[in-house]
Coordinates of C-alpha atoms in Angstrom, one line a residue:
Chain A
M805 CA -22.8 -174.8 7.4
A806 CA -19.8 -176.1 9.4
L807 CA -19.7 -172.6 11.0
L808 CA -23.3 -172.8 11.9
L809 CA -22.7 -176.2 13.6
L810 CA -19.7 -174.9 15.4
W811 CA -21.8 -171.9 16.6
Q812 CA -24.6 -174.2 17.8
G813 CA -22.0 -176.4 19.5
L814 CA -20.4 -173.5 21.3
Y815 CA -23.9 -172.4 22.4
F816 CA -24.6 -175.9 23.9
I817 CA -21.3 -175.9 25.9
R818 CA -22.5 -172.7 27.6
I819 CA -19.2 -170.9 28.1
W820 CA -21.1 -167.6 28.0
P821 CA -24.6 -167.0 29.3
E822 CA -27.4 -167.1 26.8
F823 CA -28.0 -163.3 26.6
M824 CA -24.4 -162.8 25.6
F825 CA -24.1 -165.7 23.2
P826 CA -27.4 -166.6 21.5
S827 CA -27.9 -169.6 19.4
P828 CA -28.3 -169.5 15.6
F829 CA -32.0 -170.3 16.0
M830 CA -32.5 -167.4 18.3
V831 CA -30.8 -165.0 15.9
F832 CA -32.9 -166.5 13.0
N833 CA -36.1 -165.9 15.1
T834 CA -35.1 -162.4 15.8
L835 CA -34.5 -161.8 12.1
V836 CA -37.9 -163.2 11.1
N837 CA -39.7 -161.3 13.9
G838 CA -37.8 -158.1 13.1
F839 CA -38.8 -158.3 9.4
G840 CA -42.3 -159.5 10.3
Q841 CA -43.0 -156.5 12.5
G842 CA -41.5 -154.2 10.0
N843 CA -38.8 -152.8 12.3
Y844 CA -35.9 -154.1 10.3
T845 CA -37.5 -153.2 7.0
M846 CA -38.0 -149.6 8.2
A847 CA -34.5 -149.5 9.6
M848 CA -33.1 -150.8 6.3
L849 CA -35.1 -148.3 4.3
N850 CA -33.9 -145.5 6.5
S851 CA -30.3 -146.6 6.1
F852 CA -30.6 -147.1 2.4
R853 CA -32.1 -143.6 1.9
R854 CA -29.0 -142.1 3.6
L855 CA -26.7 -144.4 1.8
L856 CA -28.1 -143.6 -1.7
I857 CA -28.2 -139.9 -1.2
G858 CA -24.6 -139.8 0.3
F859 CA -23.3 -142.2 -2.3
G860 CA -24.9 -140.3 -5.1
I861 CA -23.3 -137.0 -3.9
A862 CA -20.0 -138.8 -3.4
I863 CA -19.7 -140.2 -6.9
T864 CA -21.0 -137.1 -8.6
L865 CA -18.7 -134.8 -6.7
G866 CA -15.9 -137.3 -6.9
V867 CA -16.1 -137.7 -10.7
F868 CA -16.3 -133.9 -11.1
I869 CA -13.3 -133.1 -9.0
G870 CA -11.4 -136.2 -10.3
V871 CA -11.9 -135.0 -13.9
L872 CA -10.6 -131.5 -13.0
M873 CA -7.6 -133.1 -11.3
G874 CA -7.0 -135.4 -14.2
R875 CA -7.2 -132.6 -16.8
F876 CA -5.4 -129.8 -15.0
K877 CA -2.0 -130.6 -13.7
S878 CA -1.9 -127.6 -11.4
I879 CA -5.0 -128.6 -9.5
D880 CA -3.7 -132.2 -9.2
E881 CA -0.4 -130.9 -7.8
T882 CA -2.1 -128.6 -5.4
F883 CA -4.7 -131.0 -4.0
G884 CA -3.4 -134.5 -4.9
G885 CA -1.4 -134.9 -1.7
L886 CA -4.1 -133.5 0.5
I887 CA -6.7 -135.9 -0.9
L888 CA -4.4 -138.8 -0.4
S889 CA -3.9 -137.9 3.3
L890 CA -7.7 -137.3 3.8
Q891 CA -8.3 -140.7 2.3
S892 CA -6.4 -142.3 5.2
V893 CA -8.7 -140.6 7.8
P894 CA -11.6 -142.9 8.7
S895 CA -14.7 -141.0 7.7
V896 CA -16.5 -141.5 11.0
V897 CA -13.9 -139.2 12.6
W898 CA -15.7 -136.4 10.7
L899 CA -19.0 -137.1 12.6
P900 CA -18.4 -134.8 15.6
L901 CA -17.6 -131.9 13.2
A902 CA -20.6 -132.8 11.1
L903 CA -22.8 -132.9 14.1
L904 CA -21.6 -129.4 15.0
W905 CA -22.0 -128.0 11.5
F906 CA -25.3 -129.6 10.5
S907 CA -26.7 -130.0 14.1
M908 CA -27.8 -133.5 15.1
G909 CA -29.6 -135.2 12.3
E910 CA -29.8 -136.5 8.8
S911 CA -27.4 -134.2 7.1
A912 CA -24.6 -135.0 9.4
M913 CA -25.1 -138.6 8.7
I914 CA -25.2 -138.1 5.0
F915 CA -22.1 -135.9 5.2
V916 CA -20.1 -138.7 6.7
V917 CA -21.3 -141.1 4.0
V918 CA -20.2 -138.6 1.3
I919 CA -16.8 -138.2 3.0
G920 CA -16.6 -142.0 3.1
G921 CA -16.7 -142.5 -0.6
L922 CA -15.5 -139.1 -1.9
W923 CA -11.7 -139.3 -1.7
N924 CA -11.5 -142.7 -3.3
M925 CA -13.8 -141.7 -6.1
I926 CA -11.7 -138.6 -6.8
M927 CA -8.5 -140.7 -6.9
S928 CA -10.0 -143.4 -9.1
T929 CA -11.3 -140.8 -11.6
T930 CA -8.1 -138.9 -11.7
A931 CA -6.1 -142.1 -12.3
G932 CA -8.6 -143.1 -15.1
I933 CA -8.4 -139.7 -16.8
K934 CA -4.6 -139.6 -16.6
G935 CA -4.3 -143.2 -17.8
V936 CA -6.2 -142.8 -21.1
D937 CA -4.2 -144.4 -23.9
P938 CA -2.6 -141.5 -25.8
L939 CA -3.2 -143.3 -29.0
L940 CA -7.0 -142.9 -28.5
I941 CA -6.6 -139.2 -27.8
Q942 CA -4.5 -138.9 -31.0
S943 CA -7.1 -140.8 -33.0
G944 CA -9.8 -138.5 -31.6
I945 CA -7.9 -135.4 -32.5
N946 CA -7.2 -136.7 -35.9
L947 CA -10.8 -137.5 -36.5
G948 CA -11.8 -133.9 -35.9
Y949 CA -12.5 -133.7 -32.2
T950 CA -11.1 -130.9 -30.0
G951 CA -11.6 -129.4 -26.6
F952 CA -14.8 -130.4 -24.8
S953 CA -16.1 -132.7 -27.5
L954 CA -12.8 -134.6 -27.4
F955 CA -13.2 -134.9 -23.7
R956 CA -16.8 -136.0 -23.8
K957 CA -16.4 -138.4 -26.7
V958 CA -13.0 -139.9 -26.1
I959 CA -11.3 -139.2 -22.8
L960 CA -14.3 -139.7 -20.5
P961 CA -15.5 -143.0 -22.1
A962 CA -11.9 -144.3 -22.1
A963 CA -11.7 -143.6 -18.4
V964 CA -15.0 -145.4 -17.6
P965 CA -13.4 -148.8 -16.4
H966 CA -11.4 -146.9 -13.8
I967 CA -14.4 -144.8 -12.8
I968 CA -16.6 -147.9 -12.4
T969 CA -14.0 -149.5 -10.1
G970 CA -14.0 -146.3 -8.1
V971 CA -17.8 -146.4 -7.9
R972 CA -17.7 -150.0 -6.7
M973 CA -15.2 -149.2 -4.0
A974 CA -17.0 -145.9 -3.1
W975 CA -20.2 -148.0 -2.5
A976 CA -18.4 -150.2 0.0
F977 CA -16.7 -147.3 1.8
C978 CA -20.0 -145.4 2.0
W979 CA -21.8 -148.4 3.5
R980 CA -19.1 -148.7 6.2
A981 CA -19.1 -145.0 6.9
L982 CA -22.9 -145.1 7.2
M983 CA -22.9 -147.9 9.7
A984 CA -20.2 -146.3 11.8
A985 CA -22.1 -143.0 11.8
E986 CA -25.4 -144.6 12.7
I987 CA -23.9 -146.5 15.6
I988 CA -22.7 -143.2 17.1
G989 CA -25.3 -140.9 15.8
T990 CA -29.1 -140.7 16.1
G991 CA -32.1 -141.6 13.9
Q992 CA -33.6 -144.8 12.8
G993 CA -31.3 -146.9 10.8
L994 CA -29.7 -150.3 11.0
G995 CA -26.8 -149.0 13.0
Q996 CA -29.2 -147.6 15.6
V997 CA -31.1 -150.8 15.9
L998 CA -27.8 -152.5 16.5
M999 CA -26.9 -150.1 19.3
W1000 CA -30.4 -150.4 20.7
G1001 CA -29.8 -154.2 20.9
R1002 CA -26.6 -153.6 22.8
D1003 CA -28.2 -151.2 25.2
M1004 CA -31.0 -153.7 25.9
G1005 CA -28.4 -156.4 26.3
N1006 CA -30.1 -158.2 23.4
M1007 CA -27.2 -159.9 21.6
S1008 CA -29.4 -161.7 19.2
T1009 CA -30.6 -158.4 17.8
V1010 CA -27.0 -157.3 17.5
L1011 CA -26.1 -160.4 15.6
A1012 CA -29.2 -160.3 13.5
V1013 CA -28.4 -156.7 12.4
M1014 CA -24.8 -157.7 11.7
F1015 CA -26.1 -160.4 9.4
I1016 CA -28.2 -157.9 7.6
I1017 CA -25.3 -155.5 7.2
A1018 CA -23.0 -158.2 5.9
G1019 CA -25.7 -159.6 3.7
T1020 CA -26.5 -156.3 2.1
G1021 CA -22.8 -155.6 1.5
I1022 CA -22.2 -158.9 -0.1
I1023 CA -25.4 -158.8 -2.2
S1024 CA -25.0 -155.3 -3.5
D1025 CA -21.3 -155.7 -4.3
G1026 CA -21.3 -159.2 -5.6
I1027 CA -24.5 -159.1 -7.5
V1028 CA -24.8 -155.5 -8.7
F1029 CA -21.5 -153.8 -8.8
K1030 CA -19.2 -156.7 -9.6
K1031 CA -21.4 -157.5 -12.5
I1032 CA -21.5 -154.0 -13.9
E1033 CA -17.8 -153.8 -13.5
K1034 CA -17.2 -157.0 -15.2
E1035 CA -19.5 -156.1 -18.1
V1036 CA -17.7 -152.8 -18.5
Y1037 CA -14.3 -154.4 -18.5
R1038 CA -15.4 -157.0 -21.0
R1039 CA -16.8 -154.4 -23.3
W1040 CA -13.7 -152.3 -23.1
G1041 CA -11.7 -155.3 -24.0
L1042 CA -9.8 -155.4 -20.7
L1043 CA -11.1 -158.6 -19.3
E1044 CA -8.1 -160.8 -19.9
T1045 CA -5.8 -158.5 -18.1
A1046 CA -8.1 -157.4 -15.3
F1047 CA -9.6 -160.7 -14.1
Chain B
M1036 CA 0.7 -132.3 -53.4
L1037 CA 2.7 -132.8 -50.3
E1038 CA 6.1 -131.1 -49.9
L1039 CA 8.7 -131.5 -47.3
N1040 CA 11.5 -129.0 -47.2
K1041 CA 14.6 -129.8 -45.0
V1042 CA 12.5 -131.3 -42.2
T1043 CA 14.8 -131.9 -39.2
K1044 CA 13.9 -133.3 -35.9
Y1045 CA 15.8 -133.4 -32.6
Y1046 CA 14.9 -135.4 -29.6
K1047 CA 16.7 -133.8 -26.7
N1048 CA 20.1 -133.3 -28.4
E1049 CA 19.9 -136.2 -30.7
K1050 CA 19.2 -135.6 -34.3
V1051 CA 16.6 -138.2 -35.5
L1052 CA 15.7 -136.7 -38.8
D1053 CA 18.2 -134.8 -41.0
E1054 CA 17.0 -132.4 -43.6
I1055 CA 14.4 -134.6 -45.2
T1056 CA 13.2 -133.1 -48.5
M1057 CA 10.7 -134.7 -50.7
T1058 CA 7.6 -134.2 -52.9
I1059 CA 4.7 -136.6 -53.0
K1060 CA 2.2 -136.2 -55.8
E1061 CA -1.5 -136.7 -55.5
G1062 CA -2.7 -140.3 -55.8
E1063 CA 0.8 -141.8 -55.2
F1064 CA 1.4 -144.8 -53.0
V1065 CA 4.7 -144.1 -51.2
S1066 CA 6.4 -146.3 -48.7
L1067 CA 8.8 -145.1 -46.1
L1068 CA 11.1 -148.1 -45.6
G1069 CA 13.9 -148.3 -43.1
P1070 CA 15.4 -150.1 -40.2
S1071 CA 13.9 -149.5 -36.7
G1072 CA 15.0 -146.3 -35.2
C1073 CA 15.5 -144.5 -38.5
G1074 CA 12.8 -141.9 -37.7
K1075 CA 10.3 -143.1 -40.3
S1076 CA 7.5 -143.1 -37.8
T1077 CA 8.5 -139.7 -36.5
L1078 CA 8.4 -138.4 -40.0
V1079 CA 4.9 -139.6 -40.7
H1080 CA 3.7 -138.2 -37.3
I1081 CA 5.2 -134.8 -38.4
I1082 CA 3.3 -135.0 -41.7
S1083 CA 0.1 -135.8 -39.8
G1084 CA 0.7 -132.8 -37.5
L1085 CA 0.6 -134.9 -34.4
N1086 CA 4.3 -134.1 -34.0
Q1087 CA 6.2 -131.0 -35.0
A1088 CA 9.4 -130.6 -36.9
S1089 CA 12.3 -128.9 -35.1
D1090 CA 13.3 -127.2 -38.3
G1091 CA 12.2 -127.1 -41.9
E1092 CA 8.6 -127.2 -43.1
V1093 CA 5.9 -129.4 -44.4
S1094 CA 3.2 -128.1 -46.7
M1095 CA 0.2 -129.6 -48.5
D1096 CA -1.0 -127.8 -51.6
G1097 CA 1.0 -124.8 -50.6
R1098 CA -0.5 -124.6 -47.1
K1099 CA 1.9 -125.1 -44.2
I1100 CA 1.1 -128.1 -41.8
T1101 CA 1.4 -127.2 -38.2
R1102 CA -1.3 -129.3 -36.5
P1103 CA -3.5 -132.4 -37.1
S1104 CA -6.3 -132.1 -39.6
T1105 CA -9.0 -134.3 -40.9
D1106 CA -7.3 -134.0 -44.4
R1107 CA -4.6 -136.3 -43.2
I1108 CA -5.7 -139.3 -41.3
M1109 CA -3.4 -141.7 -39.5
V1110 CA -3.8 -145.5 -39.3
F1111 CA -1.8 -146.7 -36.3
Q1112 CA -0.1 -150.1 -35.8
S1113 CA -2.3 -150.8 -32.8
N1114 CA -5.4 -149.6 -34.6
G1115 CA -6.6 -147.0 -32.0
L1116 CA -10.2 -148.1 -32.2
F1117 CA -12.5 -147.0 -29.5
P1118 CA -13.3 -150.1 -27.5
W1119 CA -16.7 -148.9 -26.2
L1120 CA -18.1 -148.4 -29.7
T1121 CA -19.3 -151.0 -32.1
V1122 CA -17.6 -151.5 -35.5
E1123 CA -20.3 -149.3 -37.1
Q1124 CA -20.0 -146.6 -34.5
N1125 CA -16.2 -146.6 -34.9
V1126 CA -16.5 -146.1 -38.6
A1127 CA -19.0 -143.3 -38.2
F1128 CA -17.1 -141.6 -35.4
G1129 CA -15.2 -139.0 -37.3
K1130 CA -16.4 -135.4 -37.5
K1131 CA -15.8 -133.5 -40.7
D1132 CA -14.4 -130.0 -40.7
N1133 CA -17.8 -128.5 -41.5
G1134 CA -19.2 -130.2 -38.5
N1135 CA -21.1 -132.8 -40.5
K1136 CA -21.4 -136.4 -39.3
I1137 CA -20.6 -139.2 -41.6
S1138 CA -23.7 -140.4 -43.4
K1139 CA -25.3 -143.8 -42.8
D1140 CA -24.9 -144.6 -46.5
E1141 CA -21.2 -143.8 -46.4
V1142 CA -20.8 -146.1 -43.4
K1143 CA -22.7 -148.9 -45.1
K1144 CA -20.6 -148.6 -48.2
L1145 CA -17.3 -148.7 -46.2
L1146 CA -18.4 -151.7 -44.2
K1147 CA -19.2 -153.5 -47.4
M1148 CA -15.8 -152.5 -48.8
I1149 CA -13.9 -154.0 -45.9
R1150 CA -16.3 -157.0 -45.9
L1151 CA -17.4 -156.5 -42.3
T1152 CA -21.1 -155.7 -42.8
S1153 CA -22.2 -158.7 -40.7
Y1154 CA -19.9 -157.6 -37.9
R1155 CA -21.2 -154.1 -37.7
H1156 CA -22.7 -154.6 -34.2
K1157 CA -19.6 -156.3 -32.7
Y1158 CA -17.1 -154.5 -30.4
P1159 CA -13.4 -154.3 -31.2
H1160 CA -12.5 -156.9 -28.6
Q1161 CA -14.6 -159.4 -30.5
L1162 CA -12.6 -159.0 -33.7
S1163 CA -9.3 -160.5 -34.9
G1164 CA -6.3 -158.3 -35.4
G1165 CA -6.8 -158.1 -39.2
M1166 CA -10.4 -157.2 -38.8
K1167 CA -9.6 -154.4 -36.4
Q1168 CA -7.1 -153.0 -38.8
R1169 CA -9.7 -153.1 -41.6
V1170 CA -12.1 -151.2 -39.4
S1171 CA -9.4 -148.7 -38.6
I1172 CA -8.8 -148.2 -42.4
A1173 CA -12.5 -147.8 -43.0
R1174 CA -12.8 -145.2 -40.1
S1175 CA -10.0 -143.2 -41.8
L1176 CA -11.5 -143.4 -45.2
A1177 CA -14.8 -142.2 -43.9
M1178 CA -13.2 -138.8 -43.4
D1179 CA -12.5 -138.8 -47.1
P1180 CA -8.9 -137.5 -46.4
Q1181 CA -6.6 -136.2 -49.0
L1182 CA -3.8 -138.2 -47.5
L1183 CA -3.9 -141.5 -45.7
L1184 CA -0.9 -142.0 -43.4
M1185 CA -0.2 -145.6 -42.3
D1186 CA 2.3 -146.2 -39.5
E1187 CA 3.3 -149.9 -39.8
P1188 CA -0.3 -150.9 -39.9
F1189 CA 0.2 -154.6 -40.6
S1190 CA 3.4 -155.3 -38.7
A1191 CA 1.6 -156.9 -35.8
L1192 CA -0.3 -159.3 -38.0
D1193 CA 0.5 -162.9 -39.1
E1194 CA 1.8 -163.5 -42.6
Q1195 CA -1.4 -164.8 -44.1
T1196 CA -3.6 -162.0 -42.7
K1197 CA -1.0 -159.5 -43.9
N1198 CA -1.1 -160.8 -47.4
E1199 CA -4.9 -160.6 -47.4
L1200 CA -4.8 -157.0 -46.2
H1201 CA -2.2 -156.2 -48.9
D1202 CA -4.5 -157.3 -51.6
E1203 CA -7.4 -155.4 -49.9
L1204 CA -5.4 -152.2 -49.5
Q1205 CA -4.3 -152.3 -53.1
K1206 CA -7.9 -152.7 -54.1
I1207 CA -9.0 -149.8 -51.9
W1208 CA -6.2 -147.6 -53.2
M1209 CA -7.1 -148.4 -56.8
E1210 CA -10.8 -147.7 -56.2
T1211 CA -10.4 -144.5 -54.2
G1212 CA -7.2 -143.1 -55.7
K1213 CA -6.1 -141.7 -52.3
T1214 CA -2.5 -140.6 -51.7
I1215 CA -1.0 -143.0 -49.2
I1216 CA 2.1 -142.8 -47.2
F1217 CA 2.9 -146.2 -45.8
V1218 CA 5.6 -146.7 -43.1
T1219 CA 7.1 -150.2 -42.9
H1220 CA 10.3 -152.1 -42.2
N1221 CA 9.2 -155.0 -44.4
I1222 CA 10.8 -154.7 -47.8
R1223 CA 8.5 -157.1 -49.5
E1224 CA 5.5 -155.2 -48.3
A1225 CA 6.9 -151.9 -49.5
V1226 CA 7.8 -153.3 -52.9
K1227 CA 4.5 -155.0 -53.5
L1228 CA 2.3 -152.0 -52.6
S1229 CA 4.0 -148.9 -53.6
D1230 CA 4.7 -146.7 -56.7
R1231 CA 7.7 -145.3 -54.9
V1232 CA 9.8 -146.6 -52.0
L1233 CA 11.8 -144.1 -50.1
V1234 CA 14.6 -146.0 -48.4
M1235 CA 15.7 -144.5 -45.2
G1236 CA 19.0 -144.8 -43.4
N1237 CA 19.9 -144.6 -39.7
D1238 CA 21.6 -142.2 -37.5
P1239 CA 20.5 -139.6 -38.3
G1240 CA 17.4 -140.6 -40.2
R1241 CA 17.6 -139.5 -43.8
I1242 CA 16.4 -140.7 -47.2
I1243 CA 19.2 -142.7 -48.9
C1244 CA 17.3 -143.8 -52.0
D1245 CA 14.1 -143.1 -54.0
V1246 CA 13.0 -146.2 -55.8
R1247 CA 10.2 -145.9 -58.4
I1248 CA 8.3 -149.0 -59.3
S1249 CA 6.2 -149.0 -62.4
E1250 CA 4.8 -152.5 -62.3
P1251 CA 1.1 -152.5 -62.9
H1252 CA -1.3 -153.0 -59.9
P1253 CA -2.6 -155.3 -58.5
R1254 CA 0.7 -157.1 -57.9
S1255 CA 1.5 -160.5 -56.5
H1256 CA 4.4 -161.6 -54.3
A1257 CA 5.5 -164.0 -57.0
D1258 CA 6.3 -161.3 -59.5
Q1259 CA 10.0 -161.9 -60.6
N1260 CA 10.8 -158.2 -61.1
L1261 CA 9.6 -157.4 -57.6
V1262 CA 11.6 -160.2 -56.1
A1263 CA 14.7 -158.9 -57.8
L1264 CA 14.0 -155.4 -56.6
E1265 CA 13.5 -156.7 -53.1
S1266 CA 16.9 -158.2 -52.9
S1267 CA 18.6 -155.1 -54.3
I1268 CA 16.9 -152.9 -51.7
L1269 CA 17.9 -155.5 -49.1
R1270 CA 21.5 -155.1 -50.2
L1271 CA 21.3 -151.4 -49.9
L1272 CA 19.9 -151.6 -46.4
E1273 CA 22.4 -154.1 -45.3
K1274 CA 25.2 -151.8 -46.5
E1275 CA 23.6 -149.1 -44.4
I1276 CA 23.4 -151.3 -41.3
R1277 CA 26.9 -152.5 -41.8
K1278 CA 28.2 -149.0 -42.2
Q1279 CA 26.6 -148.2 -38.8
K1280 CA 28.2 -151.2 -37.2
E1281 CA 31.6 -150.3 -38.7
G1282 CA 31.2 -146.9 -37.3
E1283 CA 30.7 -148.4 -33.9
E1284 CA 33.7 -150.6 -34.3
L1285 CA 35.8 -147.8 -35.5
H1286 CA 35.0 -145.9 -32.3
G1287 CA 35.9 -149.0 -30.4
T1288 CA 39.4 -149.4 -31.9
L1289 CA 40.1 -145.8 -31.5
D1290 CA 39.4 -146.0 -27.8
E1291 CA 41.5 -149.1 -27.6
K1292 CA 44.4 -147.4 -29.4
K1293 CA 44.1 -144.5 -27.1
S1294 CA 44.3 -146.6 -24.0
I1295 CA 47.3 -148.6 -25.4
F1296 CA 48.9 -145.3 -26.1
N1297 CA 48.2 -144.1 -22.5
G1298 CA 49.5 -147.3 -21.2
S1299 CA 52.8 -146.9 -23.0
I1300 CA 53.2 -143.4 -21.7
T1301 CA 52.8 -144.6 -18.2
S1302 CA 55.3 -147.4 -18.7
L1303 CA 57.7 -145.0 -20.3
A1304 CA 57.3 -142.7 -17.4
R1305 CA 57.8 -145.5 -15.0
T1306 CA 61.0 -146.6 -16.9
L1307 CA 62.3 -143.0 -16.7
F1308 CA 61.4 -142.8 -13.0
Y1309 CA 63.2 -146.0 -12.2
K1310 CA 66.2 -144.9 -14.2
N1311 CA 66.4 -141.7 -12.2
M1312 CA 66.1 -143.7 -9.0
A1313 CA 69.0 -145.8 -10.0

């Protein structure tokens, strides 16, 4: 609230011209109009479609590779360092390559989203699998489980808290990757609306979209993922130590 | 019948178990009692097959034990329950050798036996330490093992819960007639529960005494015979611990003597040196 007042105050002083620094009301109006005409809704749906596809691929692939790395030391030793270094490369850097490989379009965008969440998902899963309490594995073996059934019934469920934390972080990373990719790339997503606002010199559109991006991030993380994560940690009896 | 023949275990170059030989009959309740670090837990892991002996062999009914089996189930100190499963699911978790699941009736019976029927839909984190340990025991019994191995199962519990679980375990043992090997460092616990207490000594781990207790079950802590037995075992163990300490001190004095000796040599040499100088 205080921030809104400060914003309105700055607007009244007119340090910057109106088109560069719109008032909260103008941004609010833009938001209402945007949703009213369906532009923003369409843009959000477009972005969400890319996000969900990319995120889905990232976590599936991430869990799969992470499990392999967690179970087989040789794979971990071969690729562990590589993945750690790839993790430090911002995923939007991949966009030029992706545009070349997949030609301009959806797949390039989705590829960047996958890359955004993948490395982290792999590392969380690997850590989860490696960190399973040996006592649980011993109990599982003693109770008649071996090989794949031991993995499916004991090791994987025991790693779930780590994997969920990975999923939550992957979501945030995918979301950022998507926005960066959309700003640079083509199509009809939130990022493109934002760039369009910039090109038109319409700062209230830019700010409105920024609000949508931030709001979506906060809502999806705070309401959906944090809750799931907390529930998992509670169920697994880790709540006291983790929160 | 469980037979151990000269079971020896090394960790790196250190000998932790030295030629343990013993025979445990079916239906016996045997405690392995000893100070921490005497290898009693290692020994029970070897019997379970979760750990391997460096030398010697373990066999049950004539068959050599080399790996874990559902015949011999371990109950661990920190219970090893699966946190993502309910009490009921934990008890029903085991898979028998023929691939059969544990029947619902069986689970129901066991939950009743450990008096946790009303908790069957709870998760481990919602239970007290004593309850968790009871679930762990029920989960093991569900496999209908020939041998129940218990590695300090009650040592993390408070005194009162411990006493309750002692009574409960005695009852379970009398009802099921299972062979139980019970690892503990608590003399009272060992004396109260077992037919036989194998007292272990340190460094390297070995059995120093095989005490048979013929008092009828169920027993209580107040039993005078048991109290007397407890203090005599305590004396035995104290002697063992003292011997170990004396061993350390002996080494200490030897080293000191050596250094004094060295010192005198140098001073002698110095004296000679100065004499020559003069």
